[in-house]
Amino acid sequence: MTPNLVTVFGGAGFIGRQVVRELAALGCRVRVACRDPEQALALKPAGDVGQITPIQANIRHEGSVRAAIRGADAVVNLVGILYESGNQRFQTVHEAGARRIAEAAKAEGISNFVQLSALGASSESTSLYARSKAAGEAAVRAVIPEAVVIRPSVVFGPQDDFVNRFASMMRIAPALPLVGGGHTKFQPVYVGDVADAILKVLTDSAQKGRTFELGGPTVYTFKEILELIMRETGRHVGLVPLPYDLAKVMGFFMELLPVPPMTRDQVELLKSDNVCSGNLPGLRDLGIEPKAAEIVLPTYVDIYRKGGRYSPVQPV
Ligand SMILES: NC(=O)c1ccc[n+]([C@@H]2O[C@H](COP(=O)([O-])OP(=O)(O)OC[C@H]3O[C@@H](n4cnc5c(N)ncnc54)[C@H](OP(=O)(O)O)[C@@H]3O)[C@@H](O)[C@H]2O)c1
């Protein structure tokens, strides 16, 4: 049941680029729906002539969402934000935007729908990000009960925001803070495994209506992740414990920057572990063997060892 035409919202983003490349390799036509279609142009060579089409869509605007979905067989929603700015609020993007896409999909008769959520999504969370992700899941399921929800832990791979951000900081900073002591646990998952999972659920009707938690093979504390990045980049910086309250004060001031490196809401997120519960299906249930960070990181953080710096180009 390979869909013919798939609309991927957020398809020019980090996970989206991998999903679009894999869908094209499978032979699907792909509409890459994003606010600035120029961001998706570099993806076109990943497909044949006319196979990958960037299309302008803002999930806060219904008309553009409907136009992006028209005629599609399946929809993947990868739109997400890490901090609020201007009209980009957690509620409007993660909840209202997801509902708008689901309603437009339903109007087109589409039930093959994948919603990217996040581990930790919960209506009980003290983090607005996590509550809005849970609200987005519920909004989509209320419209399309067959929708598949995917909750990854932190995702790594070439061009990621997480490993590259800390590796970049290690080039210049003498020390990095360990919020809450750096004890929060994560289960980093490889972007290729996340994309494989999305393709599996899109092409297997037996997965409809399920929720998956995606994590890699190893659980690390935040401190252990920074130590791993230091090992792989050959950099050594101090790691300084920073109590949550102090981190929130720093977050308050950082929120004044155009791209805040840390927000108060992210500090709230760090108070809970970000690991698979074991109560929901995961990668292995989809026949995917999760790749270890130790195998993948050397393939893209070596530039820091050589004194290079991260340039956020979009590879095909
Ligand atoms: N990466 C991770 O570690 C991770 C972990 C757990 C869950 N997730 C979830 O996985 C999904 C994809 O993450 P990612 O890492 O690929 O993020 P990303 O690189 O930031 O991609 C998100 C995309 O959403 C687009 N977008 C934002 N607001 C939009 C709007 N109003 N209308 C249309 N498009 C909009 C962004 O485009 P613009 O350039 O226009 O802003 C961007 O291309 C997100 O839902 C995220 O919450 C990611």
CSV table of C-alpha atoms and ligand atoms in Angstrom, one decimal:
chain,number,residue,atom,x,y,z
A,1,MET,CA,0.0,0.0,0.0
A,2,THR,CA,2.6,2.6,-1.1
A,3,PRO,CA,0.9,6.0,-1.4
A,4,ASN,CA,1.2,7.7,-4.7
A,5,LEU,CA,1.4,11.3,-3.6
A,6,VAL,CA,2.4,12.3,0.0
A,7,THR,CA,2.3,15.8,1.4
A,8,VAL,CA,5.0,16.4,4.0
A,9,PHE,CA,4.4,19.4,6.2
A,10,GLY,CA,7.7,20.6,7.6
A,11,GLY,CA,9.4,18.6,4.8
A,12,ALA,CA,12.3,21.1,4.5
A,13,GLY,CA,13.2,20.6,8.2
A,14,PHE,CA,15.8,18.2,9.7
A,15,ILE,CA,13.7,15.1,9.9
A,16,GLY,CA,11.6,16.2,6.9
A,17,ARG,CA,14.5,16.2,4.5
A,18,GLN,CA,15.3,12.6,5.4
A,19,VAL,CA,11.6,11.6,5.1
A,20,VAL,CA,11.3,13.3,1.7
A,21,ARG,CA,14.5,11.6,0.3
A,22,GLU,CA,13.3,8.2,1.5
A,23,LEU,CA,9.8,8.7,0.1
A,24,ALA,CA,11.3,9.6,-3.3
A,25,ALA,CA,13.5,6.6,-3.2
A,26,LEU,CA,10.4,4.5,-2.6
A,27,GLY,CA,8.9,5.9,-5.8
A,28,CYS,CA,6.3,8.2,-4.2
A,29,ARG,CA,5.6,11.7,-5.4
A,30,VAL,CA,6.2,14.2,-2.6
A,31,ARG,CA,4.8,17.6,-2.0
A,32,VAL,CA,7.2,19.4,0.4
A,33,ALA,CA,4.9,21.9,2.2
A,34,CYS,CA,6.8,24.7,3.9
A,35,ARG,CA,6.6,28.4,4.7
A,36,ASP,CA,9.5,29.2,2.3
A,37,PRO,CA,9.5,26.8,-0.6
A,38,GLU,CA,13.0,27.9,-1.5
A,39,GLN,CA,14.2,25.9,1.5
A,40,ALA,CA,13.0,22.7,-0.2
A,41,LEU,CA,14.6,23.4,-3.6
A,42,ALA,CA,17.8,21.6,-2.7
A,43,LEU,CA,15.7,18.4,-2.2
A,44,LYS,CA,14.5,18.2,-5.8
A,45,PRO,CA,17.6,16.3,-7.1
A,46,ALA,CA,16.7,13.5,-4.7
A,47,GLY,CA,13.8,12.6,-7.0
A,48,ASP,CA,13.1,12.3,-10.8
A,49,VAL,CA,11.7,15.2,-12.8
A,50,GLY,CA,8.4,16.4,-11.2
A,51,GLN,CA,8.7,13.9,-8.3
A,52,ILE,CA,9.5,16.3,-5.5
A,53,THR,CA,7.5,19.5,-5.5
A,54,PRO,CA,8.0,22.3,-2.9
A,55,ILE,CA,4.7,24.1,-2.1
A,56,GLN,CA,4.1,27.2,0.1
A,57,ALA,CA,2.1,26.4,3.2
A,58,ASN,CA,1.8,27.9,6.6
A,59,ILE,CA,-0.1,25.6,8.9
A,60,ARG,CA,-1.6,28.6,10.6
A,61,HIS,CA,-3.4,29.4,7.3
A,62,GLU,CA,-6.2,27.1,6.2
A,63,GLY,CA,-6.2,27.9,2.5
A,64,SER,CA,-2.5,27.1,2.1
A,65,VAL,CA,-3.0,23.8,4.1
A,66,ARG,CA,-5.9,22.7,1.9
A,67,ALA,CA,-4.0,23.5,-1.3
A,68,ALA,CA,-1.0,21.5,-0.1
A,69,ILE,CA,-3.2,18.5,0.6
A,70,ARG,CA,-5.4,18.5,-2.5
A,71,GLY,CA,-5.1,15.2,-4.4
A,72,ALA,CA,-2.7,13.6,-1.9
A,73,ASP,CA,-3.1,10.0,-0.6
A,74,ALA,CA,-1.2,10.5,2.6
A,75,VAL,CA,0.0,13.3,4.9
A,76,VAL,CA,2.9,13.6,7.3
A,77,ASN,CA,2.9,16.5,9.8
A,78,LEU,CA,6.5,17.3,11.0
A,79,VAL,CA,5.9,20.9,11.9
A,80,GLY,CA,7.2,21.8,15.3
A,81,ILE,CA,8.8,24.7,17.2
A,82,LEU,CA,11.2,24.6,20.2
A,83,TYR,CA,10.4,28.1,21.4
A,84,GLU,CA,7.6,30.7,20.9
A,85,SER,CA,8.1,33.8,18.8
A,86,GLY,CA,5.7,36.3,17.3
A,87,ASN,CA,2.6,34.4,16.0
A,88,GLN,CA,4.4,31.1,16.3
A,89,ARG,CA,2.9,29.9,19.6
A,90,PHE,CA,3.0,26.3,20.9
A,91,GLN,CA,-0.8,26.1,20.9
A,92,THR,CA,-1.3,27.6,17.4
A,93,VAL,CA,1.4,25.5,15.8
A,94,HIS,CA,1.4,22.2,17.7
A,95,GLU,CA,-2.4,22.0,18.4
A,96,ALA,CA,-4.4,24.2,16.2
A,97,GLY,CA,-2.1,23.7,13.2
A,98,ALA,CA,-2.1,19.9,13.6
A,99,ARG,CA,-6.0,20.0,13.8
A,100,ARG,CA,-6.2,22.2,10.7
A,101,ILE,CA,-4.0,19.7,8.7
A,102,ALA,CA,-6.1,16.7,10.0
A,103,GLU,CA,-9.4,18.4,9.1
A,104,ALA,CA,-8.1,19.3,5.6
A,105,ALA,CA,-6.9,15.7,5.2
A,106,LYS,CA,-10.3,14.3,6.3
A,107,ALA,CA,-12.1,16.6,3.9
A,108,GLU,CA,-9.9,15.1,1.1
A,109,GLY,CA,-10.8,11.6,2.3
A,110,ILE,CA,-7.3,10.9,3.6
A,111,SER,CA,-6.9,8.6,6.6
A,112,ASN,CA,-3.2,7.7,6.0
A,113,PHE,CA,-1.8,10.4,8.4
A,114,VAL,CA,1.4,10.5,10.5
A,115,GLN,CA,1.7,13.0,13.3
A,116,LEU,CA,5.2,13.7,14.7
A,117,SER,CA,4.9,14.3,18.4
A,118,ALA,CA,7.7,13.9,21.1
A,119,LEU,CA,8.5,11.7,24.0
A,120,GLY,CA,7.2,13.4,27.1
A,121,ALA,CA,4.1,14.7,25.4
A,122,SER,CA,1.6,14.9,28.2
A,123,SER,CA,-1.4,17.0,29.3
A,124,GLU,CA,0.1,16.8,32.9
A,125,SER,CA,3.5,18.2,32.0
A,126,THR,CA,4.8,21.4,33.5
A,127,SER,CA,6.2,22.3,30.1
A,128,LEU,CA,4.0,24.1,27.7
A,129,TYR,CA,5.8,22.5,24.7
A,130,ALA,CA,5.0,19.0,26.1
A,131,ARG,CA,1.4,19.9,26.8
A,132,SER,CA,0.9,21.4,23.4
A,133,LYS,CA,2.4,18.2,21.8
A,134,ALA,CA,-0.1,16.1,23.7
A,135,ALA,CA,-2.9,18.4,22.7
A,136,GLY,CA,-1.8,18.1,19.0
A,137,GLU,CA,-1.9,14.3,19.2
A,138,ALA,CA,-5.5,14.4,20.7
A,139,ALA,CA,-6.6,17.0,18.1
A,140,VAL,CA,-5.4,14.8,15.2
A,141,ARG,CA,-6.9,11.6,16.7
A,142,ALA,CA,-10.3,13.3,17.3
A,143,VAL,CA,-10.5,14.0,13.5
A,144,ILE,CA,-8.7,10.9,12.2
A,145,PRO,CA,-8.7,8.1,14.7
A,146,GLU,CA,-6.5,6.0,12.3
A,147,ALA,CA,-3.7,8.6,12.5
A,148,VAL,CA,-0.3,7.2,13.6
A,149,VAL,CA,1.4,9.2,16.3
A,150,ILE,CA,5.2,9.0,16.6
A,151,ARG,CA,7.0,10.2,19.7
A,152,PRO,CA,10.8,10.3,19.3
A,153,SER,CA,13.4,11.1,21.9
A,154,VAL,CA,16.0,13.6,20.9
A,155,VAL,CA,16.9,12.9,17.2
A,156,PHE,CA,20.5,12.9,16.0
A,157,GLY,CA,22.1,12.8,12.5
A,158,PRO,CA,23.9,15.0,10.0
A,159,GLN,CA,22.6,18.6,10.2
A,160,ASP,CA,20.8,18.0,13.6
A,161,ASP,CA,20.3,20.9,15.9
A,162,PHE,CA,21.2,19.0,19.1
A,163,VAL,CA,24.7,17.5,18.7
A,164,ASN,CA,25.8,20.2,16.3
A,165,ARG,CA,24.8,22.9,18.7
A,166,PHE,CA,26.8,21.5,21.6
A,167,ALA,CA,29.7,20.6,19.4
A,168,SER,CA,29.7,24.2,18.1
A,169,MET,CA,29.6,25.6,21.6
A,170,MET,CA,32.5,23.4,22.6
A,171,ARG,CA,34.7,25.1,20.0
A,172,ILE,CA,34.4,28.5,21.8
A,173,ALA,CA,33.1,28.0,25.4
A,174,PRO,CA,35.5,27.0,28.2
A,175,ALA,CA,32.6,25.4,30.0
A,176,LEU,CA,29.0,24.3,29.5
A,177,PRO,CA,26.2,24.2,32.1
A,178,LEU,CA,24.7,20.9,33.3
A,179,VAL,CA,21.1,22.0,34.0
A,180,GLY,CA,19.8,20.3,37.1
A,181,GLY,CA,23.2,18.6,37.4
A,182,GLY,CA,23.0,16.9,34.0
A,183,HIS,CA,21.1,13.8,35.4
A,184,THR,CA,18.2,14.0,32.9
A,185,LYS,CA,18.1,10.8,30.8
A,186,PHE,CA,17.7,10.7,27.0
A,187,GLN,CA,17.5,7.9,24.5
A,188,PRO,CA,18.9,9.6,21.3
A,189,VAL,CA,17.5,8.1,18.1
A,190,TYR,CA,19.0,8.3,14.6
A,191,VAL,CA,17.2,10.4,12.1
A,192,GLY,CA,17.4,7.6,9.5
A,193,ASP,CA,15.6,5.3,11.9
A,194,VAL,CA,12.9,7.9,12.5
A,195,ALA,CA,12.3,8.3,8.8
A,196,ASP,CA,12.3,4.5,8.3
A,197,ALA,CA,9.6,4.3,10.9
A,198,ILE,CA,7.5,6.9,9.2
A,199,LEU,CA,7.8,5.1,5.9
A,200,LYS,CA,6.8,1.8,7.5
A,201,VAL,CA,3.7,3.1,9.1
A,202,LEU,CA,2.7,5.0,5.9
A,203,THR,CA,2.9,1.8,3.9
A,204,ASP,CA,1.5,-0.7,6.4
A,205,SER,CA,-2.2,-0.4,7.2
A,206,ALA,CA,-1.8,-2.8,10.2
A,207,GLN,CA,-0.1,0.1,12.0
A,208,LYS,CA,-3.1,2.5,11.8
A,209,GLY,CA,-4.2,4.2,15.0
A,210,ARG,CA,-1.1,3.2,16.9
A,211,THR,CA,1.3,5.4,19.0
A,212,PHE,CA,5.0,4.6,18.8
A,213,GLU,CA,7.8,5.7,21.1
A,214,LEU,CA,11.2,5.9,19.3
A,215,GLY,CA,14.5,5.7,21.1
A,216,GLY,CA,18.0,4.6,20.3
A,217,PRO,CA,19.7,1.5,21.7
A,218,THR,CA,21.3,3.4,24.7
A,219,VAL,CA,20.0,5.6,27.5
A,220,TYR,CA,22.4,8.4,28.4
A,221,THR,CA,22.3,11.2,31.0
A,222,PHE,CA,22.6,14.7,29.6
A,223,LYS,CA,26.1,14.7,31.1
A,224,GLU,CA,27.0,11.5,29.3
A,225,ILE,CA,25.8,12.9,26.0
A,226,LEU,CA,28.1,15.9,26.4
A,227,GLU,CA,31.0,13.6,27.3
A,228,LEU,CA,30.3,11.5,24.2
A,229,ILE,CA,30.3,14.6,22.0
A,230,MET,CA,33.6,15.7,23.6
A,231,ARG,CA,35.1,12.3,22.9
A,232,GLU,CA,34.0,12.3,19.2
A,233,THR,CA,35.1,15.9,18.6
A,234,GLY,CA,38.3,15.7,20.5
A,235,ARG,CA,37.3,18.8,22.5
A,236,HIS,CA,37.4,19.2,26.3
A,237,VAL,CA,35.4,21.8,28.1
A,238,GLY,CA,34.4,22.0,31.8
A,239,LEU,CA,30.9,20.8,32.7
A,240,VAL,CA,29.4,23.0,35.5
A,241,PRO,CA,26.2,21.9,37.4
A,242,LEU,CA,23.5,24.6,37.2
A,243,PRO,CA,20.5,24.4,39.5
A,244,TYR,CA,17.1,24.5,37.8
A,245,ASP,CA,16.1,27.8,39.4
A,246,LEU,CA,19.3,29.5,38.2
A,247,ALA,CA,18.9,28.0,34.7
A,248,LYS,CA,15.4,29.5,34.6
A,249,VAL,CA,16.8,32.9,35.4
A,250,MET,CA,19.3,32.5,32.5
A,251,GLY,CA,16.4,31.2,30.3
A,252,PHE,CA,14.4,34.4,31.0
A,253,PHE,CA,17.2,36.6,29.6
A,254,MET,CA,18.0,34.2,26.8
A,255,GLU,CA,14.4,34.4,25.6
A,256,LEU,CA,15.1,38.0,24.7
A,257,LEU,CA,17.5,36.7,21.9
A,258,PRO,CA,16.1,36.1,18.4
A,259,VAL,CA,17.1,32.4,18.7
A,260,PRO,CA,17.2,31.6,22.4
A,261,PRO,CA,19.8,28.8,23.2
A,262,MET,CA,17.7,28.0,26.3
A,263,THR,CA,14.2,28.9,27.5
A,264,ARG,CA,12.4,28.6,30.8
A,265,ASP,CA,10.1,26.0,29.2
A,266,GLN,CA,13.0,23.9,28.0
A,267,VAL,CA,14.3,24.0,31.6
A,268,GLU,CA,10.9,22.6,32.7
A,269,LEU,CA,11.3,19.8,30.0
A,270,LEU,CA,14.7,18.9,31.5
A,271,LYS,CA,13.1,18.1,34.8
A,272,SER,CA,11.7,14.8,33.3
A,273,ASP,CA,13.6,11.9,31.7
A,274,ASN,CA,13.1,11.6,27.9
A,275,VAL,CA,13.2,7.8,27.5
A,276,CYS,CA,10.8,5.2,26.1
A,277,SER,CA,8.3,4.0,28.6
A,278,GLY,CA,8.3,0.4,27.3
A,279,ASN,CA,4.5,0.4,27.3
A,280,LEU,CA,4.2,1.4,23.7
A,281,PRO,CA,5.6,-0.1,20.5
A,282,GLY,CA,8.9,1.2,19.2
A,283,LEU,CA,11.4,0.7,16.4
A,284,ARG,CA,11.9,-3.0,16.8
A,285,ASP,CA,8.2,-3.6,16.5
A,286,LEU,CA,8.5,-2.1,13.0
A,287,GLY,CA,11.5,-4.4,12.2
A,288,ILE,CA,14.0,-1.5,12.6
A,289,GLU,CA,17.2,-2.1,14.6
A,290,PRO,CA,18.1,1.3,16.2
A,291,LYS,CA,21.5,2.6,15.3
A,292,ALA,CA,23.9,3.7,18.0
A,293,ALA,CA,25.1,7.3,18.4
A,294,GLU,CA,28.6,6.0,18.7
A,295,ILE,CA,28.4,4.6,15.1
A,296,VAL,CA,26.8,7.7,13.5
A,297,LEU,CA,28.3,10.6,15.3
A,298,PRO,CA,31.8,10.2,13.9
A,299,THR,CA,30.4,10.5,10.4
A,300,TYR,CA,29.4,14.1,10.9
A,301,VAL,CA,31.1,15.6,14.0
A,302,ASP,CA,34.6,15.0,12.7
A,303,ILE,CA,34.6,18.5,11.2
A,304,TYR,CA,34.9,19.9,14.7
A,305,ARG,CA,38.0,17.8,15.4
A,306,LYS,CA,39.5,19.4,12.4
A,307,GLY,CA,38.6,22.9,13.6
A,308,GLY,CA,35.8,23.3,11.2
A,309,ARG,CA,32.4,24.8,12.0
A,310,TYR,CA,28.8,23.8,11.4
A,311,SER,CA,27.2,25.3,8.3
A,312,PRO,CA,23.5,24.7,8.1
A,313,VAL,CA,23.3,23.8,4.4
A,314,GLN,CA,20.7,21.4,3.3
A,315,PRO,CA,22.3,18.4,1.7
A,316,VAL,CA,20.3,16.3,-0.7
B,1,LIG,N1,14.7,16.9,16.2
B,1,LIG,C1,14.3,16.3,17.4
B,1,LIG,O1,15.2,16.0,18.2
B,1,LIG,C2,12.9,16.0,17.7
B,1,LIG,C3,12.6,15.3,18.9
B,1,LIG,C4,11.3,15.0,19.2
B,1,LIG,C5,10.3,15.4,18.4
B,1,LIG,N2,10.6,16.2,17.2
B,1,LIG,C6,9.5,16.6,16.4
B,1,LIG,O2,9.7,16.2,15.0
B,1,LIG,C7,9.2,17.2,14.2
B,1,LIG,C8,10.2,17.6,13.2
B,1,LIG,O3,11.4,18.1,13.9
B,1,LIG,P1,12.7,18.6,13.2
B,1,LIG,O4,13.8,18.4,14.1
B,1,LIG,O5,12.7,18.2,11.8
B,1,LIG,O6,12.4,20.2,13.3
B,1,LIG,P2,12.8,21.4,12.3
B,1,LIG,O7,14.0,21.0,11.5
B,1,LIG,O8,12.7,22.6,13.0
B,1,LIG,O9,11.6,21.3,11.2
B,1,LIG,C9,10.3,21.8,11.5
B,1,LIG,C10,9.8,22.4,10.3
B,1,LIG,O10,8.5,23.0,10.6
B,1,LIG,C11,8.4,24.2,9.8
B,1,LIG,N3,7.4,25.1,10.3
B,1,LIG,C12,7.4,25.8,11.5
B,1,LIG,N4,6.3,26.6,11.7
B,1,LIG,C13,5.6,26.3,10.6
B,1,LIG,C14,4.3,26.8,10.1
B,1,LIG,N5,3.6,27.7,10.8
B,1,LIG,N6,3.8,26.4,8.9
B,1,LIG,C15,4.5,25.5,8.2
B,1,LIG,N7,5.7,25.0,8.5
B,1,LIG,C16,6.3,25.4,9.7
B,1,LIG,C17,9.8,24.8,9.8
B,1,LIG,O11,10.0,25.6,8.7
B,1,LIG,P3,10.3,27.2,8.9
B,1,LIG,O12,11.7,27.3,8.3
B,1,LIG,O13,9.3,27.9,8.0
B,1,LIG,O14,10.2,27.6,10.3
B,1,LIG,C18,10.7,23.5,9.7
B,1,LIG,O15,11.0,23.2,8.4
B,1,LIG,C19,8.6,18.3,15.0
B,1,LIG,O16,7.3,18.2,15.2
B,1,LIG,C20,9.4,18.1,16.3
B,1,LIG,O17,8.7,18.7,17.4
B,1,LIG,C21,11.9,16.5,16.9
